[in-house]
């Protein structure tokens, strides 16, 4: 049986997805969703519109976790190319 993999999303998109958060932080799916929900609540409290379900703005995520966005995107791209 041949394994089918989904293509990775482009690094030009404004959102990280659950799988991205799992890779970046090395956490489980449920923990990634919990973090995304919490960040979404923070954005809503600040008056911003909520991101689509299962996504979080890259800029906000990187700001909250003190991460360099370009560095994270390059690392995710390298990992994608290696797999």
Short mmCIF file of N, CA and C in Angstrom, two decimals:
data_model
loop_
_atom_site.label_atom_id
_atom_site.label_comp_id
_atom_site.label_asym_id
_atom_site.label_seq_id
_atom_site.Cartn_x
_atom_site.Cartn_y
_atom_site.Cartn_z
N UNK A 1 0.84 -1.17 0.00
CA UNK A 1 0.00 0.00 0.00
C UNK A 1 0.89 1.24 0.00
N UNK A 2 0.62 2.16 -0.88
CA UNK A 2 1.42 3.37 -1.02
C UNK A 2 0.90 4.45 -0.09
N UNK A 3 1.82 5.09 0.63
CA UNK A 3 1.44 6.15 1.57
C UNK A 3 1.32 7.48 0.83
N UNK A 4 0.20 8.15 1.02
CA UNK A 4 -0.04 9.43 0.36
C UNK A 4 0.16 10.53 1.40
N UNK A 5 0.97 11.53 1.05
CA UNK A 5 1.18 12.65 1.97
C UNK A 5 0.60 13.91 1.37
N UNK A 6 0.06 14.75 2.24
CA UNK A 6 -0.49 16.02 1.79
C UNK A 6 0.65 16.98 1.52
N UNK A 7 0.54 17.80 0.49
CA UNK A 7 1.58 18.81 0.26
C UNK A 7 1.56 19.84 1.38
N UNK A 8 2.75 20.34 1.72
CA UNK A 8 2.85 21.37 2.76
C UNK A 8 2.29 22.68 2.24
N UNK A 9 1.75 23.44 3.16
CA UNK A 9 1.25 24.75 2.81
C UNK A 9 2.42 25.69 2.54
N UNK A 10 2.18 26.67 1.75
CA UNK A 10 3.21 27.62 1.39
C UNK A 10 3.62 28.46 2.58
N UNK A 11 4.90 28.78 2.65
CA UNK A 11 5.39 29.62 3.74
C UNK A 11 4.95 31.07 3.55
N UNK A 12 4.32 31.37 2.42
CA UNK A 12 3.86 32.74 2.20
C UNK A 12 2.50 32.99 2.83
N UNK A 13 1.82 31.96 3.30
CA UNK A 13 0.53 32.16 3.95
C UNK A 13 0.71 32.86 5.29
N UNK A 14 -0.33 33.54 5.75
CA UNK A 14 -0.23 34.28 7.00
C UNK A 14 -0.48 33.43 8.24
N UNK A 15 -0.86 32.18 8.07
CA UNK A 15 -1.24 31.35 9.22
C UNK A 15 -0.33 30.14 9.40
N UNK A 16 -0.14 29.76 10.67
CA UNK A 16 0.40 28.45 10.99
C UNK A 16 -0.79 27.54 11.23
N UNK A 17 -0.66 26.30 10.86
CA UNK A 17 -1.69 25.30 11.09
C UNK A 17 -1.28 24.44 12.28
N UNK A 18 -2.20 23.62 12.74
CA UNK A 18 -1.96 22.75 13.89
C UNK A 18 -0.67 21.95 13.72
N UNK A 19 -0.46 21.38 12.55
CA UNK A 19 0.73 20.56 12.30
C UNK A 19 2.02 21.38 12.44
N UNK A 20 1.96 22.63 12.02
CA UNK A 20 3.12 23.52 12.15
C UNK A 20 3.43 23.76 13.63
N UNK A 21 2.40 24.04 14.42
CA UNK A 21 2.58 24.29 15.85
C UNK A 21 3.14 23.05 16.53
N UNK A 22 2.63 21.89 16.15
CA UNK A 22 3.13 20.63 16.72
C UNK A 22 4.62 20.47 16.44
N UNK A 23 5.04 20.75 15.21
CA UNK A 23 6.46 20.63 14.84
C UNK A 23 7.33 21.65 15.55
N UNK A 24 6.88 22.89 15.57
CA UNK A 24 7.68 23.98 16.14
C UNK A 24 7.91 23.76 17.63
N UNK A 25 6.85 23.40 18.35
CA UNK A 25 6.95 23.28 19.80
C UNK A 25 7.19 21.85 20.28
N UNK A 26 7.07 20.87 19.37
CA UNK A 26 7.26 19.47 19.76
C UNK A 26 6.19 18.99 20.73
N UNK A 27 4.94 19.29 20.41
CA UNK A 27 3.83 18.95 21.30
C UNK A 27 2.79 18.12 20.56
N UNK A 28 1.81 17.63 21.33
CA UNK A 28 0.74 16.81 20.77
C UNK A 28 -0.30 17.68 20.05
N UNK A 29 -1.15 17.00 19.32
CA UNK A 29 -2.21 17.67 18.58
C UNK A 29 -3.16 18.41 19.53
N UNK A 30 -3.55 17.76 20.62
CA UNK A 30 -4.49 18.39 21.55
C UNK A 30 -3.88 19.62 22.22
N UNK A 31 -2.61 19.56 22.56
CA UNK A 31 -1.93 20.70 23.16
C UNK A 31 -1.80 21.84 22.15
N UNK A 32 -1.52 21.51 20.89
CA UNK A 32 -1.44 22.54 19.84
C UNK A 32 -2.77 23.25 19.69
N UNK A 33 -3.87 22.50 19.69
CA UNK A 33 -5.20 23.12 19.59
C UNK A 33 -5.48 23.99 20.80
N UNK A 34 -5.07 23.54 21.99
CA UNK A 34 -5.30 24.32 23.21
C UNK A 34 -4.56 25.66 23.13
N UNK A 35 -3.33 25.63 22.67
CA UNK A 35 -2.55 26.87 22.52
C UNK A 35 -3.20 27.78 21.50
N UNK A 36 -3.64 27.22 20.39
CA UNK A 36 -4.27 28.02 19.34
C UNK A 36 -5.58 28.64 19.84
N UNK A 37 -6.35 27.90 20.62
CA UNK A 37 -7.58 28.45 21.19
C UNK A 37 -7.28 29.62 22.13
N UNK A 38 -6.26 29.44 22.97
CA UNK A 38 -5.88 30.49 23.91
C UNK A 38 -5.41 31.76 23.18
N UNK A 39 -4.58 31.57 22.17
CA UNK A 39 -4.13 32.73 21.39
C UNK A 39 -5.29 33.40 20.68
N UNK A 40 -6.23 32.60 20.18
CA UNK A 40 -7.42 33.15 19.53
C UNK A 40 -8.25 33.99 20.50
N UNK A 41 -8.38 33.51 21.74
CA UNK A 41 -9.11 34.27 22.76
C UNK A 41 -8.41 35.60 23.05
N UNK A 42 -7.08 35.57 23.12
CA UNK A 42 -6.32 36.80 23.35
C UNK A 42 -6.55 37.80 22.23
N UNK A 43 -6.52 37.31 20.99
CA UNK A 43 -6.75 38.20 19.85
C UNK A 43 -8.15 38.80 19.89
N UNK A 44 -9.14 37.97 20.23
CA UNK A 44 -10.52 38.46 20.31
C UNK A 44 -10.65 39.51 21.40
N UNK A 45 -10.00 39.29 22.54
CA UNK A 45 -10.05 40.26 23.65
C UNK A 45 -9.41 41.59 23.26
N UNK A 46 -8.45 41.54 22.35
CA UNK A 46 -7.79 42.77 21.88
C UNK A 46 -8.59 43.45 20.77
N UNK A 47 -9.71 42.83 20.36
CA UNK A 47 -10.56 43.44 19.35
C UNK A 47 -10.31 42.98 17.93
N UNK A 48 -9.43 42.01 17.75
CA UNK A 48 -9.15 41.48 16.40
C UNK A 48 -10.16 40.39 16.05
N UNK A 49 -10.37 40.18 14.77
CA UNK A 49 -11.24 39.09 14.36
C UNK A 49 -10.50 37.77 14.55
N UNK A 50 -11.24 36.73 14.85
CA UNK A 50 -10.64 35.42 15.08
C UNK A 50 -10.13 34.82 13.78
N UNK A 51 -9.01 34.12 13.85
CA UNK A 51 -8.53 33.42 12.65
C UNK A 51 -9.44 32.23 12.35
N UNK A 52 -9.38 31.71 11.14
CA UNK A 52 -10.16 30.51 10.83
C UNK A 52 -9.78 29.37 11.77
N UNK A 53 -10.71 28.46 11.99
CA UNK A 53 -10.48 27.33 12.89
C UNK A 53 -9.24 26.54 12.48
N UNK A 54 -8.45 26.15 13.46
CA UNK A 54 -7.26 25.35 13.20
C UNK A 54 -6.07 26.13 12.69
N UNK A 55 -6.12 27.47 12.83
CA UNK A 55 -5.03 28.32 12.34
C UNK A 55 -4.77 29.44 13.34
N UNK A 56 -3.56 29.97 13.28
CA UNK A 56 -3.21 31.14 14.07
C UNK A 56 -2.24 31.99 13.25
N UNK A 57 -2.37 33.31 13.37
CA UNK A 57 -1.50 34.19 12.60
C UNK A 57 -0.05 33.94 12.98
N UNK A 58 0.79 33.82 11.95
CA UNK A 58 2.21 33.57 12.17
C UNK A 58 2.84 34.67 13.01
N UNK A 59 2.53 35.91 12.68
CA UNK A 59 3.15 37.03 13.39
C UNK A 59 2.80 37.02 14.87
N UNK A 60 1.55 36.75 15.21
CA UNK A 60 1.12 36.74 16.61
C UNK A 60 1.74 35.56 17.36
N UNK A 61 1.73 34.40 16.74
CA UNK A 61 2.33 33.21 17.38
C UNK A 61 3.80 33.45 17.68
N UNK A 62 4.54 33.95 16.70
CA UNK A 62 5.98 34.18 16.89
C UNK A 62 6.24 35.25 17.95
N UNK A 63 5.39 36.27 17.97
CA UNK A 63 5.53 37.31 18.99
C UNK A 63 5.33 36.73 20.40
N UNK A 64 4.29 35.93 20.56
CA UNK A 64 3.98 35.36 21.88
C UNK A 64 5.04 34.38 22.36
N UNK A 65 5.67 33.66 21.45
CA UNK A 65 6.66 32.65 21.84
C UNK A 65 8.10 33.13 21.61
N UNK A 66 8.25 34.43 21.32
CA UNK A 66 9.58 35.04 21.11
C UNK A 66 10.40 34.26 20.09
N UNK A 67 9.79 34.01 18.93
CA UNK A 67 10.43 33.26 17.85
C UNK A 67 10.64 34.16 16.65
N UNK A 68 11.67 33.86 15.88
CA UNK A 68 11.94 34.58 14.64
C UNK A 68 11.14 33.91 13.53
N UNK A 69 10.20 34.63 12.94
CA UNK A 69 9.30 34.06 11.94
C UNK A 69 10.04 33.47 10.75
N UNK A 70 11.00 34.22 10.20
CA UNK A 70 11.74 33.73 9.02
C UNK A 70 12.52 32.46 9.35
N UNK A 71 13.11 32.43 10.53
CA UNK A 71 13.87 31.25 10.93
C UNK A 71 12.96 30.02 11.06
N UNK A 72 11.80 30.20 11.64
CA UNK A 72 10.84 29.10 11.79
C UNK A 72 10.37 28.62 10.43
N UNK A 73 10.04 29.55 9.53
CA UNK A 73 9.57 29.16 8.20
C UNK A 73 10.65 28.42 7.42
N UNK A 74 11.91 28.86 7.54
CA UNK A 74 13.01 28.14 6.87
C UNK A 74 13.17 26.74 7.43
N UNK A 75 13.06 26.59 8.74
CA UNK A 75 13.19 25.28 9.37
C UNK A 75 12.06 24.35 8.93
N UNK A 76 10.84 24.87 8.88
CA UNK A 76 9.71 24.05 8.43
C UNK A 76 9.88 23.66 6.96
N UNK A 77 10.37 24.57 6.14
CA UNK A 77 10.58 24.29 4.72
C UNK A 77 11.66 23.23 4.54
N UNK A 78 12.77 23.35 5.30
CA UNK A 78 13.83 22.34 5.22
C UNK A 78 13.32 20.98 5.63
N UNK A 79 12.53 20.93 6.69
CA UNK A 79 11.98 19.66 7.15
C UNK A 79 11.05 19.08 6.10
N UNK A 80 10.27 19.94 5.45
CA UNK A 80 9.36 19.49 4.40
C UNK A 80 10.12 18.92 3.22
N UNK A 81 11.21 19.57 2.83
CA UNK A 81 12.00 19.10 1.70
C UNK A 81 12.70 17.78 2.01
N UNK A 82 13.05 17.58 3.27
CA UNK A 82 13.75 16.35 3.68
C UNK A 82 12.80 15.16 3.73
N UNK A 83 11.50 15.41 3.92
CA UNK A 83 10.56 14.29 4.02
C UNK A 83 9.92 13.93 2.72
#
